[in-house]
PDB file of C-alpha atoms in Angstrom:
ATOM      1  CA  MET A 793     114.736  85.354 106.717  1.00 49.00           C
ATOM      2  CA  ARG A 794     118.368  85.123 105.584  1.00 49.00           C
ATOM      3  CA  GLU A 795     117.303  82.803 102.743  1.00 46.00           C
ATOM      4  CA  HIS A 796     114.702  85.358 101.640  1.00 49.00           C
ATOM      5  CA  ILE A 797     117.125  88.306 101.720  1.00 51.00           C
ATOM      6  CA  ASN A 798     119.784  86.399  99.767  1.00 59.00           C
ATOM      7  CA  ASP A 799     117.295  84.937  97.287  1.00 66.00           C
ATOM      8  CA  PRO A 800     118.346  86.011  93.759  1.00 63.00           C
ATOM      9  CA  TYR A 801     114.695  86.254  92.684  1.00 58.00           C
ATOM     10  CA  VAL A 802     113.903  88.581  95.573  1.00 62.00           C
ATOM     11  CA  LYS A 803     116.767  90.833  94.460  1.00 62.00           C
ATOM     12  CA  LEU A 804     115.635  90.593  90.833  1.00 68.00           C
ATOM     13  CA  ALA A 805     112.052  91.482  91.801  1.00 63.00           C
ATOM     14  CA  LYS A 806     113.276  94.638  93.560  1.00 68.00           C
ATOM     15  CA  ALA A 807     115.487  95.571  90.615  1.00 65.00           C
ATOM     16  CA  GLN A 808     112.687  95.143  88.080  1.00 69.00           C
ATOM     17  CA  GLY A 809     109.949  96.718  90.198  1.00 59.00           C
ATOM     18  CA  TYR A 810     107.906  93.595  90.857  1.00 72.00           C
ATOM     19  CA  ARG A 811     106.073  93.216  94.143  1.00 66.00           C
ATOM     20  CA  SER A 812     107.053  89.590  94.637  1.00 79.00           C
ATOM     21  CA  ARG A 813     109.504  86.949  93.468  1.00 78.00           C
ATOM     22  CA  ALA A 814     106.440  84.962  92.289  1.00 85.00           C
ATOM     23  CA  ALA A 815     106.389  87.152  89.167  1.00 88.00           C
ATOM     24  CA  PHE A 816     109.357  85.141  87.889  1.00 88.00           C
ATOM     25  CA  LYS A 817     107.492  81.842  88.263  1.00 93.00           C
ATOM     26  CA  LEU A 818     104.789  83.131  85.941  1.00 95.00           C
ATOM     27  CA  ALA A 819     107.351  84.786  83.655  1.00 93.00           C
ATOM     28  CA  GLU A 820     109.206  81.496  83.158  1.00 94.00           C
ATOM     29  CA  ILE A 821     106.006  79.558  82.432  1.00 96.00           C
ATOM     30  CA  ASP A 822     104.851  82.314  80.083  1.00 97.00           C
ATOM     31  CA  GLU A 823     108.143  82.235  78.202  1.00 95.00           C
ATOM     32  CA  ARG A 824     107.650  78.525  77.559  1.00 96.00           C
ATOM     33  CA  ASP A 825     103.890  78.408  77.006  1.00 97.00           C
ATOM     34  CA  HIS A 826     103.012  81.921  75.745  1.00 96.00           C
ATOM     35  CA  LEU A 827     100.117  82.516  78.125  1.00 97.00           C
ATOM     36  CA  LEU A 828     100.124  86.310  78.270  1.00 97.00           C
ATOM     37  CA  ARG A 829      99.436  88.433  75.250  1.00 94.00           C
ATOM     38  CA  ASN A 830      98.343  91.922  74.363  1.00 96.00           C
ATOM     39  CA  GLY A 831      94.607  92.430  74.821  1.00 96.00           C
ATOM     40  CA  ALA A 832      93.981  89.080  76.580  1.00 97.00           C
ATOM     41  CA  LEU A 833      91.452  89.079  79.419  1.00 98.00           C
ATOM     42  CA  VAL A 834      93.105  87.578  82.507  1.00 98.00           C
ATOM     43  CA  VAL A 835      91.642  86.757  85.916  1.00 98.00           C
ATOM     44  CA  ASP A 836      94.276  86.582  88.685  1.00 98.00           C
ATOM     45  CA  LEU A 837      93.015  84.619  91.715  1.00 98.00           C
ATOM     46  CA  GLY A 838      94.941  85.081  94.954  1.00 96.00           C
ATOM     47  CA  ALA A 839      96.652  88.107  93.465  1.00 96.00           C
ATOM     48  CA  THR A 840      98.129  89.912  96.496  1.00 95.00           C
ATOM     49  CA  PRO A 841     100.746  91.417  96.601  1.00 95.00           C
ATOM     50  CA  GLY A 842     100.328  91.748  92.824  1.00 95.00           C
ATOM     51  CA  GLY A 843     103.428  90.362  91.080  1.00 94.00           C
ATOM     52  CA  TRP A 844     101.442  88.239  88.622  1.00 96.00           C
ATOM     53  CA  SER A 845      99.038  91.088  87.836  1.00 97.00           C
ATOM     54  CA  GLN A 846     101.997  93.412  87.233  1.00 95.00           C
ATOM     55  CA  LEU A 847     103.542  90.987  84.753  1.00 94.00           C
ATOM     56  CA  ALA A 848     100.233  90.439  82.946  1.00 96.00           C
ATOM     57  CA  MET A 849      99.739  94.207  82.671  1.00 95.00           C
ATOM     58  CA  ARG A 850     103.255  94.687  81.298  1.00 93.00           C
ATOM     59  CA  LYS A 851     102.383  92.131  78.623  1.00 95.00           C
ATOM     60  CA  GLY A 852      99.355  94.217  77.643  1.00 96.00           C
ATOM     61  CA  ALA A 853      96.643  92.037  79.183  1.00 97.00           C
ATOM     62  CA  GLN A 854      93.423  93.299  80.767  1.00 97.00           C
ATOM     63  CA  VAL A 855      93.493  92.085  84.370  1.00 98.00           C
ATOM     64  CA  ILE A 856      90.809  91.441  86.964  1.00 98.00           C
ATOM     65  CA  ALA A 857      92.503  90.483  90.240  1.00 98.00           C
ATOM     66  CA  MET A 858      91.005  89.004  93.406  1.00 98.00           C
ATOM     67  CA  ASP A 859      92.324  88.291  96.884  1.00 97.00           C
ATOM     68  CA  ILE A 860      91.022  87.996 100.432  1.00 96.00           C
ATOM     69  CA  LEU A 861      93.817  90.392 101.464  1.00 95.00           C
ATOM     70  CA  GLU A 862      94.174  94.036 100.497  1.00 96.00           C
ATOM     71  CA  MET A 863      96.342  94.877  97.502  1.00 96.00           C
ATOM     72  CA  ASP A 864      97.855  98.241  96.674  1.00 95.00           C
ATOM     73  CA  SER A 865      96.326  99.409  93.426  1.00 95.00           C
ATOM     74  CA  ILE A 866      98.021  98.741  90.099  1.00 94.00           C
ATOM     75  CA  PRO A 867      97.071 101.174  87.314  1.00 92.00           C
ATOM     76  CA  GLY A 868      94.726  99.434  84.893  1.00 92.00           C
ATOM     77  CA  VAL A 869      94.034  96.411  87.135  1.00 96.00           C
ATOM     78  CA  THR A 870      90.509  95.910  88.478  1.00 97.00           C
ATOM     79  CA  PHE A 871      90.878  94.570  92.028  1.00 98.00           C
ATOM     80  CA  ILE A 872      88.198  92.795  94.052  1.00 98.00           C
ATOM     81  CA  GLN A 873      88.863  92.128  97.726  1.00 97.00           C
ATOM     82  CA  GLY A 874      86.918  89.119  98.912  1.00 96.00           C
ATOM     83  CA  ASP A 875      86.894  85.500 100.000  1.00 96.00           C
ATOM     84  CA  PHE A 876      86.869  83.214  96.960  1.00 95.00           C
ATOM     85  CA  THR A 877      84.910  80.598  98.908  1.00 95.00           C
ATOM     86  CA  GLU A 878      81.971  82.999  99.277  1.00 96.00           C
ATOM     87  CA  GLN A 879      79.233  83.458  96.681  1.00 96.00           C
ATOM     88  CA  ALA A 880      79.317  87.252  97.067  1.00 96.00           C
ATOM     89  CA  THR A 881      82.919  87.350  95.782  1.00 96.00           C
ATOM     90  CA  LEU A 882      82.060  85.171  92.774  1.00 96.00           C
ATOM     91  CA  GLU A 883      79.172  87.520  92.000  1.00 96.00           C
ATOM     92  CA  GLN A 884      81.534  90.514  92.110  1.00 97.00           C
ATOM     93  CA  LEU A 885      83.892  88.741  89.698  1.00 97.00           C
ATOM     94  CA  ALA A 886      80.997  87.923  87.352  1.00 96.00           C
ATOM     95  CA  LEU A 887      79.900  91.569  87.478  1.00 97.00           C
ATOM     96  CA  ALA A 888      83.421  92.772  86.619  1.00 97.00           C
ATOM     97  CA  LEU A 889      83.573  90.352  83.675  1.00 97.00           C
ATOM     98  CA  ASN A 890      80.287  91.760  82.344  1.00 96.00           C
ATOM     99  CA  ASN A 891      79.410  88.629  80.288  1.00 95.00           C
ATOM    100  CA  ARG A 892      82.899  88.438  78.759  1.00 97.00           C
ATOM    101  CA  LYS A 893      84.672  85.102  78.474  1.00 97.00           C
ATOM    102  CA  VAL A 894      88.235  84.885  79.795  1.00 98.00           C
ATOM    103  CA  ASP A 895      91.436  84.023  77.900  1.00 98.00           C
ATOM    104  CA  LEU A 896      93.441  83.002  80.956  1.00 98.00           C
ATOM    105  CA  VAL A 897      92.732  82.207  84.613  1.00 98.00           C
ATOM    106  CA  ILE A 898      95.813  82.213  86.841  1.00 98.00           C
ATOM    107  CA  SER A 899      95.649  81.104  90.465  1.00 98.00           C
ATOM    108  CA  ASP A 900      98.403  81.406  93.051  1.00 95.00           C
ATOM    109  CA  MET A 901      95.925  80.976  95.903  1.00 94.00           C
ATOM    110  CA  ALA A 902      96.956  79.279  99.128  1.00 88.00           C
ATOM    111  CA  PRO A 903      95.135  79.120 102.468  1.00 86.00           C
ATOM    112  CA  ASN A 904      96.505  80.678 105.637  1.00 82.00           C
ATOM    113  CA  MET A 905      98.673  77.835 106.869  1.00 81.00           C
ATOM    114  CA  SER A 906      97.798  76.406 110.292  1.00 84.00           C
ATOM    115  CA  GLY A 907     100.849  74.150 110.518  1.00 82.00           C
ATOM    116  CA  VAL A 908      98.611  71.043 110.541  1.00 90.00           C
ATOM    117  CA  ALA A 909      99.740  69.460 107.278  1.00 86.00           C
ATOM    118  CA  THR A 910      96.633  67.382 106.524  1.00 90.00           C
ATOM    119  CA  ALA A 911      94.260  70.276 107.218  1.00 92.00           C
ATOM    120  CA  ASP A 912      96.363  72.745 105.212  1.00 91.00           C
ATOM    121  CA  GLN A 913      96.526  70.351 102.255  1.00 93.00           C
ATOM    122  CA  ALA A 914      92.752  69.796 102.312  1.00 93.00           C
ATOM    123  CA  ARG A 915      92.069  73.554 102.399  1.00 94.00           C
ATOM    124  CA  SER A 916      94.574  74.157  99.597  1.00 94.00           C
ATOM    125  CA  MET A 917      92.973  71.474  97.394  1.00 96.00           C
ATOM    126  CA  TYR A 918      89.535  72.966  98.063  1.00 96.00           C
ATOM    127  CA  LEU A 919      90.718  76.350  96.747  1.00 96.00           C
ATOM    128  CA  CYS A 920      92.174  74.597  93.678  1.00 97.00           C
ATOM    129  CA  GLU A 921      88.860  72.845  93.047  1.00 97.00           C
ATOM    130  CA  LEU A 922      86.974  76.160  93.283  1.00 97.00           C
ATOM    131  CA  ALA A 923      89.455  77.746  90.855  1.00 98.00           C
ATOM    132  CA  LEU A 924      88.896  74.860  88.416  1.00 98.00           C
ATOM    133  CA  GLU A 925      85.125  75.338  88.669  1.00 97.00           C
ATOM    134  CA  PHE A 926      85.540  79.052  87.989  1.00 97.00           C
ATOM    135  CA  ALA A 927      87.834  78.421  85.003  1.00 97.00           C
ATOM    136  CA  SER A 928      85.488  75.857  83.455  1.00 96.00           C
ATOM    137  CA  ALA A 929      82.590  78.314  83.769  1.00 96.00           C
ATOM    138  CA  TYR A 930      84.284  81.474  82.479  1.00 97.00           C
ATOM    139  CA  LEU A 931      87.066  80.487  80.061  1.00 97.00           C
ATOM    140  CA  LYS A 932      86.799  80.730  76.303  1.00 96.00           C
ATOM    141  CA  PRO A 933      86.858  77.264  74.635  1.00 95.00           C
ATOM    142  CA  ASN A 934      90.569  77.725  73.809  1.00 95.00           C
ATOM    143  CA  GLY A 935      91.319  79.484  77.114  1.00 97.00           C
ATOM    144  CA  GLN A 936      94.012  78.402  79.539  1.00 98.00           C
ATOM    145  CA  PHE A 937      94.117  77.788  83.286  1.00 98.00           C
ATOM    146  CA  LEU A 938      97.279  77.911  85.412  1.00 98.00           C
ATOM    147  CA  VAL A 939      97.050  76.922  89.078  1.00 98.00           C
ATOM    148  CA  LYS A 940      99.478  76.373  91.939  1.00 96.00           C
ATOM    149  CA  VAL A 941      98.968  72.979  93.561  1.00 96.00           C
ATOM    150  CA  PHE A 942     100.768  71.406  96.515  1.00 93.00           C
ATOM    151  CA  GLN A 943     101.586  67.752  95.937  1.00 93.00           C
ATOM    152  CA  GLY A 944     100.080  65.530  98.591  1.00 93.00           C
ATOM    153  CA  GLU A 945      96.702  64.123  99.570  1.00 94.00           C
ATOM    154  CA  GLY A 946      94.141  64.740  96.818  1.00 95.00           C
ATOM    155  CA  PHE A 947      96.687  65.769  94.165  1.00 96.00           C
ATOM    156  CA  GLN A 948      96.165  62.818  91.787  1.00 96.00           C
ATOM    157  CA  GLU A 949      92.384  63.075  92.133  1.00 97.00           C
ATOM    158  CA  TYR A 950      92.592  66.758  91.246  1.00 97.00           C
ATOM    159  CA  VAL A 951      94.661  66.049  88.125  1.00 97.00           C
ATOM    160  CA  LYS A 952      92.005  63.513  87.086  1.00 97.00           C
ATOM    161  CA  LEU A 953      89.306  66.164  87.577  1.00 96.00           C
ATOM    162  CA  MET A 954      91.302  68.537  85.384  1.00 97.00           C
ATOM    163  CA  ARG A 955      91.586  65.934  82.636  1.00 97.00           C
ATOM    164  CA  ASP A 956      87.799  65.577  82.680  1.00 96.00           C
ATOM    165  CA  VAL A 957      87.504  69.318  81.984  1.00 96.00           C
ATOM    166  CA  PHE A 958      90.509  70.053  79.730  1.00 97.00           C
ATOM    167  CA  GLU A 959      92.039  68.247  76.783  1.00 97.00           C
ATOM    168  CA  GLN A 960      95.600  68.959  77.934  1.00 97.00           C
ATOM    169  CA  VAL A 961      97.087  69.106  81.451  1.00 98.00           C
ATOM    170  CA  LEU A 962     100.793  69.959  81.808  1.00 98.00           C
ATOM    171  CA  THR A 963     103.043  70.140  84.876  1.00 97.00           C
ATOM    172  CA  ARG A 964     105.434  73.057  85.350  1.00 96.00           C
ATOM    173  CA  LYS A 965     108.042  73.561  88.095  1.00 94.00           C
ATOM    174  CA  PRO A 966     109.720  76.909  87.386  1.00 90.00           C
ATOM    175  CA  LYS A 967     113.252  77.588  88.625  1.00 87.00           C
ATOM    176  CA  ALA A 968     111.928  80.376  90.879  1.00 80.00           C
ATOM    177  CA  SER A 969     109.921  77.760  92.790  1.00 76.00           C
ATOM    178  CA  ARG A 970     112.084  76.609  95.697  1.00 69.00           C
ATOM    179  CA  ASP A 971     113.281  73.006  95.375  1.00 70.00           C
ATOM    180  CA  ARG A 972     112.126  72.029  98.846  1.00 71.00           C
ATOM    181  CA  SER A 973     108.597  73.303  98.166  1.00 76.00           C
ATOM    182  CA  SER A 974     105.963  70.735  97.192  1.00 87.00           C
ATOM    183  CA  GLU A 975     104.305  73.293  94.924  1.00 92.00           C
ATOM    184  CA  VAL A 976     103.945  72.682  91.218  1.00 95.00           C
ATOM    185  CA  TYR A 977     101.957  74.575  88.626  1.00 96.00           C
ATOM    186  CA  LEU A 978      99.411  72.780  86.490  1.00 98.00           C
ATOM    187  CA  LEU A 979      98.632  74.298  83.110  1.00 98.00           C
ATOM    188  CA  CYS A 980      95.406  73.300  81.407  1.00 98.00           C
ATOM    189  CA  LYS A 981      94.566  74.003  77.776  1.00 97.00           C
ATOM    190  CA  ASN A 982      91.397  73.681  75.669  1.00 95.00           C
ATOM    191  CA  LEU A 983      88.112  72.967  77.412  1.00 96.00           C
ATOM    192  CA  ARG A 984      86.568  69.682  76.384  1.00 94.00           C
ATOM    193  CA  PRO A 985      83.504  70.139  74.122  1.00 88.00           C
ATOM    194  CA  SER A 986      81.247  68.648  76.830  1.00 80.00           C
ATOM    195  CA  VAL A 987      82.281  71.501  79.151  1.00 71.00           C
ATOM    196  CA  THR A 988      81.904  74.330  76.625  1.00 61.00           C
ATOM    197  CA  PRO A 989      78.392  75.871  76.609  1.00 55.00           C
ATOM    198  CA  ALA A 990      76.563  75.627  73.280  1.00 43.00           C
TER     199      ALA A 990
END
């Protein structure tokens, strides 16, 4: 708790009106890779409490956000509360997209941690795989996919899967990500032609 209170990014988030310190992870990656732009259609998976959606909105993006938990509304953001592992939630997302292709899929999803490391890692990787499936189905050919991944069992296999789907896979570890955390962010660019529908 003391670490959280004294965290400079927590203080910065309060000062700048962001709901979470995670906004600065996305902000740093965006500064380097120019993900967010005015008018872009962005899907934010695992959005609660809303820091990433806030940042995307401030950059002028159109945002559809999803989380299993409730999220206080953000003006201009379409929010869907649901379990991403369930078909009904995917159908709600598809309905909200209304046949539009997406410029950017961002995923900060993580399972509720049980404390059993192997089980938590497996559940986390499963969410990442579902996010990759979603991105490959809904992104524009030149769209981008940013996902939080915990390094551990299944990580290398997941990167290989990504390389089958995207032409470019980059690793990002923003300063706002705590050093002791095994999380990294993988940024994928340009769907391979075999993935892009004709």
